[in-house]
Every structure is written in structure tokens, then in C-alpha cells.
């Protein structure tokens, strides 16, 4: 009997498990643009357009390869509106009652498929290096699930940058070379940008019409939307961007949204690039002497280390992960995250480029938008939804551990051994933002004082019970305690006034 093979919008790989387990001669591939997926959060229009365009092109490719594909567009009259609804409709049309599925990357959709009355055969998504079983056996019996040790196993497993069973160059990690302050200018002309073709243009018109009110600029739209374009983009970055990726990985500059970053997250996560293919391209460039070891190792660590590790944590921790809030933060996300005016140049830059490009790089996400939300005590679930909405590479399996865990410490320290907070000093060192800011980064108190300076101590003070015994924070508590009592009172009062102003919706 004919079976359906489901391919979701982030499963656009020819070797995805559902396709490998289906029979090209008689089974039907189901792909569907559905309201449920497009609206469970208000995704950035660029993200929706990217996914729909890539889905349409992938469906064409599968048809060219000889598959029968039942593709439903968002505005098709009979569109059932959800993935299970579309499966039921296609099952009826094709006389099928079994569906082959690659496990989705969100508990929400896993649950929805579990509730579907058809017979569902779910296969693990094996486009990852570590299977669920691999992660579980690594995690078993460990007191702390730290990424660094997991990463070493991934290096051994893949053989990436390994020489005679040892890490190339002698060290596992070259991050000490990856923290340079911003360069004078960014001489990398990337990322590669693609002019919309007819397929993309049709999607842009649809998205403009249906999701034009969502936060974010749809045009200009320049993303790669098929495997060939994504590979061209990768090759261009490896040649021109990767050599300086390591040095300036943490640096941030006004009006430089991309720096030397690879912008491959959206493509890898949707299936347009394979993580190992990407890493091998970087490894080859390093072996050829074109990319220095700190850049190559740093990049490969992000992909086979962090990316695999956060996925492991998401499935290890279970469906309640996104509602954790150990610090009991409950403030609303302020309007500045949706582009309202702010005097803080760092936030204005990070949010502004997020609106334009559906992109910010790691340090902007962690040390600007994330750092501020954490110190200001914003409800982590609202922070989580914001990140899931605004970035083109955001799917819950990767976004939630980064936000709930790494950035907001809402999981109590499963991912981070201490909260990622910093005063304005760090941002000043790593960016050009403070020079053009209305606040003064050197001022610790007073009307021009950088809010990061005030909120840093406010956070430390209000969470003293939890963190004062943390060996990595003792020094900072000692500094706080040494401060003159009057000054401490002023800092806390000014931080409180700032938060009150923010809560009232005034421009901060
Ligand atoms: P590069 O800086 O060039 O890095 C290369 C690749 O390494 C990335 O494409 C990605 O595949 C991988 N990578 C790097 N860091 C991480 C990480 N911490 N977790 C997982 N993969 C990583 N990444 C997402 O893919 N989706 C998200 O929704 C997402 N949300 C984040 C939220 C917060 C608060 C933080 C701090 C990080 C988040 N990240 C997320 C991780 C990281 O910021 C992005 O992967 C990266 O910025 C994507 O841009 P790039 O492709 O230019 O990456
Ligand atoms: C993100 C997304 C969007 C916006 N739209 C669709 C869609 O219409 N159809 C589809 O199959 N997938 C879409 N996706 C990706 C899914 O939300 C994603 O597969 C799940 O969140 C699991 O990661
Ligand atoms: Fe951000 Fe403070 Fe620097 Fe302004 S002074 S850009 S608020 S860190």
C-alpha cells in the first residue's frame, strides 16, 4: 500500500530519514506550507519567505529526481492548515494510512504527530553527528554536562582536525586567540547575496500579503534558497571570510551586521547544507594553509560541538524546558526589542540589524540582547519566543537551549556554569558601539551612566543567595562588597529607577 513520506520545512535534504525509508516508485512525499507552522510564533517575514522558497525549490528537485510530491501552498483552497491536517487530507487523496516521518525538531510538533490518527513511523533525524543514544550515553552519570568534553568526543568521532588520534596543533581549543577587538574595517564582501528568481518572488508577494505586519523587513531578500546557492555561499565565505573568522569572532561594529561570520546557520538547520560538509570545507582550507588554526578549530567547534550539544540538551531535558525560570524573572520584554527607540546604541544596533536581516551573530545575541534581558529580569519565556521569532536560523531544538540555558540561566545552570552577564566594559572592549551611544560607558552612576553598569550590580545583588558561592563569581561579589555603602545604594537606586522607567514604557 502507498505510504506518505513527510518532509518538513527544515528537513530539506535528499538523504533525510523519511526519504531514505520511502519507496520512490510508489510512495508520495508530502510537503505543506501551513498556517500552524507559519504562525505558532510571529516569525520574521524573511524567515518565512526563506523556508517557503526553499521548500518549493526542494519539491521541484524531488520531482525532477522521480519522486511523486504532493505539495500544498499556503494559499491553496483546500489547505488543511496544519501538518497533521495535511497528512490526513493527503492520506485520503492517495489511499494511504501510514506515514514515514523524520522526527521533528520541536516537542510541539512531535506531540501533534503523536496525536494524529494515522499510523506514523518516526525515524530519528540522523543529519546530526551525535544520535540521541550517543548523547544519552555521554550524559549518563555525569555531574555536569559541559560542552567542552562532549566536543572532544565529536572531534574523535568525526576525525576533524585530528592527527594520530590527537588534536591538530596540540590543543583542543584555540579560543584564547579568538577575542580580538574590532578591526578598523571589515574587508570581507560577504555574505554572498542572491537576486530573487521567479519562485522566490512569488513567495515574497505571498509573505508580504500574509505576514507583512510581523516584525522584520522582508526586502531586500537575498538569501540562498537551494542547495546549489548555499554551496556557492559557503565556498565564498571559506575563501574570503573564514581566514579572519576566528580573530574577530566576538567583535561587534556599528553598521557591520555580519563581520566575518559564515551565515550558514539558517542553511544548515533547514537542510540546504550538511554540517559535516561545511566542516570539511573549513578543514580543507586549513590544511591548504588558507585558514589559520584558531579560525578553523573555532568554527568546527561551533558546529560539531555547540550545535550538536544544544540539540542533545533539548531532547535530554524534555518538553518542559522552555517554561523553566529558576531566577523567577517576570518583567515583560520591553518595546525596544521590537524596534522602539532606545538610547542604548548596542541594543539599537543589534535589534536594528535583526529587523533588517533576521540575523545577529553569536556575541550580539549573547552579550547584547541576551545580557540585557537577563540583567533586567525579563521573563525568559518571552525572551525565548522573541529569539524563536526573529532569527532565520531559529528552531526550538537549537534556539531554546541557547536562550533558556546559555543566555538566561533559566535552567539553573545545565548549560552555563555561571550567568553570561557583563557591564558596559565588555561591550566597549569588543565593539564600536559605546562611542556612538547617548550613555557613557565609563560612568558607573549618574544620569549618563551606562545601564549595563547599573543592571550588572542589580542582578548580582538580587541573586546573591544563588550565586555568591559560585567559585567563578566570588571575585565579583568581593568587589561589590568592598564598594562604599553609599555608592552601592546609589547604584541599586539608579538601576531600580531605570527598570521602573522601562516598565512604564518610557524610552530608555
Ligand atoms: P557562525 O558564527 O559563523 O558559526 C558557525 C555555525 O556554528 C553556526 O551557523 C551554527 O550552526 C553553529 N553554532 C555556533 N554557535 C552555536 C550555538 N551556540 N548553538 C548552536 N549552533 C551554534 N543558533 C541557531 O542556529 N539557531 C538559533 O535559534 C540560535 N539562537 C541563539 C540564541 C542565543 C541567545 C544565542 C546566544 C545563540 C543562538 N544561536 C542560535 C547560536 C549562534 O548565535 C548562531 O548559530 C549563529 O549566530 C549563526 O550565525 P552564523 O551562521 O553566521 O554562525
Ligand atoms: C518554521 C516553519 C514555517 C514558518 N513554516 C513551515 C511550513 O509551512 N511547513 C513546514 O513543513 N515547516 C515549516 N516550518 C518549519 C517547522 O516549524 C519545523 O519543522 C518545526 O518547527 C520543527 O523544527
Ligand atoms: Fe551599550 Fe552602555 Fe555601550 Fe551604550 S554605553 S553602547 S548602553 S554598553
PDB file of C-alpha atoms in Angstrom, residues 304-440:
ATOM      1  CA  UNK A 304      30.218  19.774  15.846  1.00  0.00           C
ATOM      2  CA  UNK A 305      30.476  20.958  19.447  1.00  0.00           C
ATOM      3  CA  UNK A 306      27.884  23.568  20.346  1.00  0.00           C
ATOM      4  CA  UNK A 307      25.315  22.744  17.697  1.00  0.00           C
ATOM      5  CA  UNK A 308      25.278  19.044  18.493  1.00  0.00           C
ATOM      6  CA  UNK A 309      25.476  19.632  22.225  1.00  0.00           C
ATOM      7  CA  UNK A 310      22.495  22.014  22.418  1.00  0.00           C
ATOM      8  CA  UNK A 311      20.397  19.577  20.420  1.00  0.00           C
ATOM      9  CA  UNK A 312      21.362  16.839  22.859  1.00  0.00           C
ATOM     10  CA  UNK A 313      20.334  19.033  25.797  1.00  0.00           C
ATOM     11  CA  UNK A 314      16.974  19.929  24.211  1.00  0.00           C
ATOM     12  CA  UNK A 315      15.947  16.302  23.834  1.00  0.00           C
ATOM     13  CA  UNK A 316      17.586  15.224  27.085  1.00  0.00           C
ATOM     14  CA  UNK A 317      15.724  17.825  29.137  1.00  0.00           C
ATOM     15  CA  UNK A 318      12.258  17.265  27.685  1.00  0.00           C
ATOM     16  CA  UNK A 319       9.211  19.341  26.723  1.00  0.00           C
ATOM     17  CA  UNK A 320       9.074  21.489  29.869  1.00  0.00           C
ATOM     18  CA  UNK A 321      12.466  23.072  29.152  1.00  0.00           C
ATOM     19  CA  UNK A 322      11.069  26.254  27.608  1.00  0.00           C
ATOM     20  CA  UNK A 323       8.997  27.032  30.702  1.00  0.00           C
ATOM     21  CA  UNK A 324      11.894  26.942  33.168  1.00  0.00           C
ATOM     22  CA  UNK A 325      12.567  30.098  35.121  1.00  0.00           C
ATOM     23  CA  UNK A 326      14.766  29.380  38.133  1.00  0.00           C
ATOM     24  CA  UNK A 327      15.588  33.061  38.638  1.00  0.00           C
ATOM     25  CA  UNK A 328      11.867  33.887  38.720  1.00  0.00           C
ATOM     26  CA  UNK A 329      12.238  36.752  36.273  1.00  0.00           C
ATOM     27  CA  UNK A 330       8.890  38.206  35.312  1.00  0.00           C
ATOM     28  CA  UNK A 331       9.268  41.565  33.587  1.00  0.00           C
ATOM     29  CA  UNK A 332       7.746  41.997  30.146  1.00  0.00           C
ATOM     30  CA  UNK A 333      10.029  42.238  27.154  1.00  0.00           C
ATOM     31  CA  UNK A 334      10.289  45.996  26.531  1.00  0.00           C
ATOM     32  CA  UNK A 335       9.188  47.521  23.199  1.00  0.00           C
ATOM     33  CA  UNK A 336      12.789  48.287  22.286  1.00  0.00           C
ATOM     34  CA  UNK A 337      13.107  44.597  21.303  1.00  0.00           C
ATOM     35  CA  UNK A 338      10.503  45.336  18.634  1.00  0.00           C
ATOM     36  CA  UNK A 339      12.381  48.312  17.291  1.00  0.00           C
ATOM     37  CA  UNK A 340      11.073  51.062  19.594  1.00  0.00           C
ATOM     38  CA  UNK A 341      13.526  53.865  20.186  1.00  0.00           C
ATOM     39  CA  UNK A 342      16.285  53.261  22.716  1.00  0.00           C
ATOM     40  CA  UNK A 343      19.226  55.418  23.748  1.00  0.00           C
ATOM     41  CA  UNK A 344      21.376  52.292  24.153  1.00  0.00           C
ATOM     42  CA  UNK A 345      23.330  52.111  20.911  1.00  0.00           C
ATOM     43  CA  UNK A 346      24.349  48.464  21.384  1.00  0.00           C
ATOM     44  CA  UNK A 347      20.709  47.374  21.594  1.00  0.00           C
ATOM     45  CA  UNK A 348      19.659  49.705  18.824  1.00  0.00           C
ATOM     46  CA  UNK A 349      22.328  48.198  16.538  1.00  0.00           C
ATOM     47  CA  UNK A 350      21.597  44.571  17.432  1.00  0.00           C
ATOM     48  CA  UNK A 351      17.815  44.928  17.185  1.00  0.00           C
ATOM     49  CA  UNK A 352      18.025  47.115  14.069  1.00  0.00           C
ATOM     50  CA  UNK A 353      20.031  44.575  12.101  1.00  0.00           C
ATOM     51  CA  UNK A 354      17.819  41.770  13.420  1.00  0.00           C
ATOM     52  CA  UNK A 355      14.833  43.609  11.973  1.00  0.00           C
ATOM     53  CA  UNK A 356      16.555  44.153   8.641  1.00  0.00           C
ATOM     54  CA  UNK A 357      18.354  40.833   8.207  1.00  0.00           C
ATOM     55  CA  UNK A 358      16.759  38.273  10.566  1.00  0.00           C
ATOM     56  CA  UNK A 359      20.347  37.875  11.734  1.00  0.00           C
ATOM     57  CA  UNK A 360      22.664  38.807  14.569  1.00  0.00           C
ATOM     58  CA  UNK A 361      25.859  36.981  15.366  1.00  0.00           C
ATOM     59  CA  UNK A 362      26.521  34.994  18.500  1.00  0.00           C
ATOM     60  CA  UNK A 363      28.004  37.713  20.693  1.00  0.00           C
ATOM     61  CA  UNK A 364      25.265  40.171  19.787  1.00  0.00           C
ATOM     62  CA  UNK A 365      22.672  37.538  20.770  1.00  0.00           C
ATOM     63  CA  UNK A 366      24.501  36.552  23.948  1.00  0.00           C
ATOM     64  CA  UNK A 367      26.143  39.705  25.243  1.00  0.00           C
ATOM     65  CA  UNK A 368      23.820  42.448  23.993  1.00  0.00           C
ATOM     66  CA  UNK A 369      20.175  41.355  23.673  1.00  0.00           C
ATOM     67  CA  UNK A 370      20.577  38.310  25.940  1.00  0.00           C
ATOM     68  CA  UNK A 371      22.749  40.003  28.561  1.00  0.00           C
ATOM     69  CA  UNK A 372      20.378  42.962  28.840  1.00  0.00           C
ATOM     70  CA  UNK A 373      17.257  40.765  29.144  1.00  0.00           C
ATOM     71  CA  UNK A 374      18.914  38.656  31.839  1.00  0.00           C
ATOM     72  CA  UNK A 375      20.154  41.570  33.935  1.00  0.00           C
ATOM     73  CA  UNK A 376      16.829  43.413  33.518  1.00  0.00           C
ATOM     74  CA  UNK A 377      14.941  40.353  34.790  1.00  0.00           C
ATOM     75  CA  UNK A 378      12.785  39.729  31.709  1.00  0.00           C
ATOM     76  CA  UNK A 379      10.531  36.661  31.723  1.00  0.00           C
ATOM     77  CA  UNK A 380      12.687  34.017  29.962  1.00  0.00           C
ATOM     78  CA  UNK A 381       9.721  32.560  28.109  1.00  0.00           C
ATOM     79  CA  UNK A 382       9.108  35.902  26.430  1.00  0.00           C
ATOM     80  CA  UNK A 383      12.814  36.140  25.632  1.00  0.00           C
ATOM     81  CA  UNK A 384      12.687  32.616  24.175  1.00  0.00           C
ATOM     82  CA  UNK A 385       9.720  33.475  21.953  1.00  0.00           C
ATOM     83  CA  UNK A 386      11.435  36.622  20.732  1.00  0.00           C
ATOM     84  CA  UNK A 387      14.538  34.702  19.615  1.00  0.00           C
ATOM     85  CA  UNK A 388      12.409  31.990  18.011  1.00  0.00           C
ATOM     86  CA  UNK A 389      10.563  34.646  16.024  1.00  0.00           C
ATOM     87  CA  UNK A 390      13.265  36.971  14.852  1.00  0.00           C
ATOM     88  CA  UNK A 391      16.145  34.815  13.588  1.00  0.00           C
ATOM     89  CA  UNK A 392      16.108  32.977  10.276  1.00  0.00           C
ATOM     90  CA  UNK A 393      18.027  30.071  11.811  1.00  0.00           C
ATOM     91  CA  UNK A 394      15.696  29.632  14.814  1.00  0.00           C
ATOM     92  CA  UNK A 395      14.014  26.298  15.552  1.00  0.00           C
ATOM     93  CA  UNK A 396      13.260  25.324  19.088  1.00  0.00           C
ATOM     94  CA  UNK A 397      15.796  22.472  19.375  1.00  0.00           C
ATOM     95  CA  UNK A 398      18.660  24.930  18.855  1.00  0.00           C
ATOM     96  CA  UNK A 399      17.160  28.225  19.997  1.00  0.00           C
ATOM     97  CA  UNK A 400      15.751  27.116  23.376  1.00  0.00           C
ATOM     98  CA  UNK A 401      18.957  25.715  24.914  1.00  0.00           C
ATOM     99  CA  UNK A 402      20.807  28.822  23.751  1.00  0.00           C
ATOM    100  CA  UNK A 403      18.213  31.176  25.218  1.00  0.00           C
ATOM    101  CA  UNK A 404      16.705  29.397  28.222  1.00  0.00           C
ATOM    102  CA  UNK A 405      20.013  27.765  29.127  1.00  0.00           C
ATOM    103  CA  UNK A 406      23.051  29.626  27.909  1.00  0.00           C
ATOM    104  CA  UNK A 407      21.704  33.151  27.801  1.00  0.00           C
ATOM    105  CA  UNK A 408      19.031  33.427  30.517  1.00  0.00           C
ATOM    106  CA  UNK A 409      20.303  30.836  33.033  1.00  0.00           C
ATOM    107  CA  UNK A 410      16.637  29.876  33.421  1.00  0.00           C
ATOM    108  CA  UNK A 411      17.550  26.165  33.553  1.00  0.00           C
ATOM    109  CA  UNK A 412      19.611  26.701  36.712  1.00  0.00           C
ATOM    110  CA  UNK A 413      22.996  26.073  35.106  1.00  0.00           C
ATOM    111  CA  UNK A 414      22.686  22.954  32.972  1.00  0.00           C
ATOM    112  CA  UNK A 415      24.448  24.659  30.074  1.00  0.00           C
ATOM    113  CA  UNK A 416      26.247  27.611  31.629  1.00  0.00           C
ATOM    114  CA  UNK A 417      28.372  27.279  34.748  1.00  0.00           C
ATOM    115  CA  UNK A 418      27.665  30.931  35.526  1.00  0.00           C
ATOM    116  CA  UNK A 419      25.299  33.537  34.089  1.00  0.00           C
ATOM    117  CA  UNK A 420      26.507  35.387  30.987  1.00  0.00           C
ATOM    118  CA  UNK A 421      26.286  38.915  32.355  1.00  0.00           C
ATOM    119  CA  UNK A 422      28.600  41.819  31.799  1.00  0.00           C
ATOM    120  CA  UNK A 423      28.806  45.518  32.462  1.00  0.00           C
ATOM    121  CA  UNK A 424      29.323  48.004  29.650  1.00  0.00           C
ATOM    122  CA  UNK A 425      33.067  47.448  29.868  1.00  0.00           C
ATOM    123  CA  UNK A 426      32.942  44.188  27.937  1.00  0.00           C
ATOM    124  CA  UNK A 427      30.779  45.702  25.196  1.00  0.00           C
ATOM    125  CA  UNK A 428      33.116  48.654  24.957  1.00  0.00           C
ATOM    126  CA  UNK A 429      36.139  46.381  24.617  1.00  0.00           C
ATOM    127  CA  UNK A 430      34.564  44.191  21.955  1.00  0.00           C
ATOM    128  CA  UNK A 431      32.624  46.746  19.915  1.00  0.00           C
ATOM    129  CA  UNK A 432      32.478  50.216  18.459  1.00  0.00           C
ATOM    130  CA  UNK A 433      29.007  50.744  19.951  1.00  0.00           C
ATOM    131  CA  UNK A 434      29.836  52.768  23.029  1.00  0.00           C
ATOM    132  CA  UNK A 435      31.498  55.565  21.086  1.00  0.00           C
ATOM    133  CA  UNK A 436      28.211  56.469  19.424  1.00  0.00           C
ATOM    134  CA  UNK A 437      25.994  55.932  22.464  1.00  0.00           C
ATOM    135  CA  UNK A 438      23.953  58.517  24.377  1.00  0.00           C
ATOM    136  CA  UNK A 439      25.086  56.854  27.604  1.00  0.00           C
ATOM    137  CA  UNK A 440      28.669  56.970  28.859  1.00  0.00           C
TER     138      UNK A 440
END
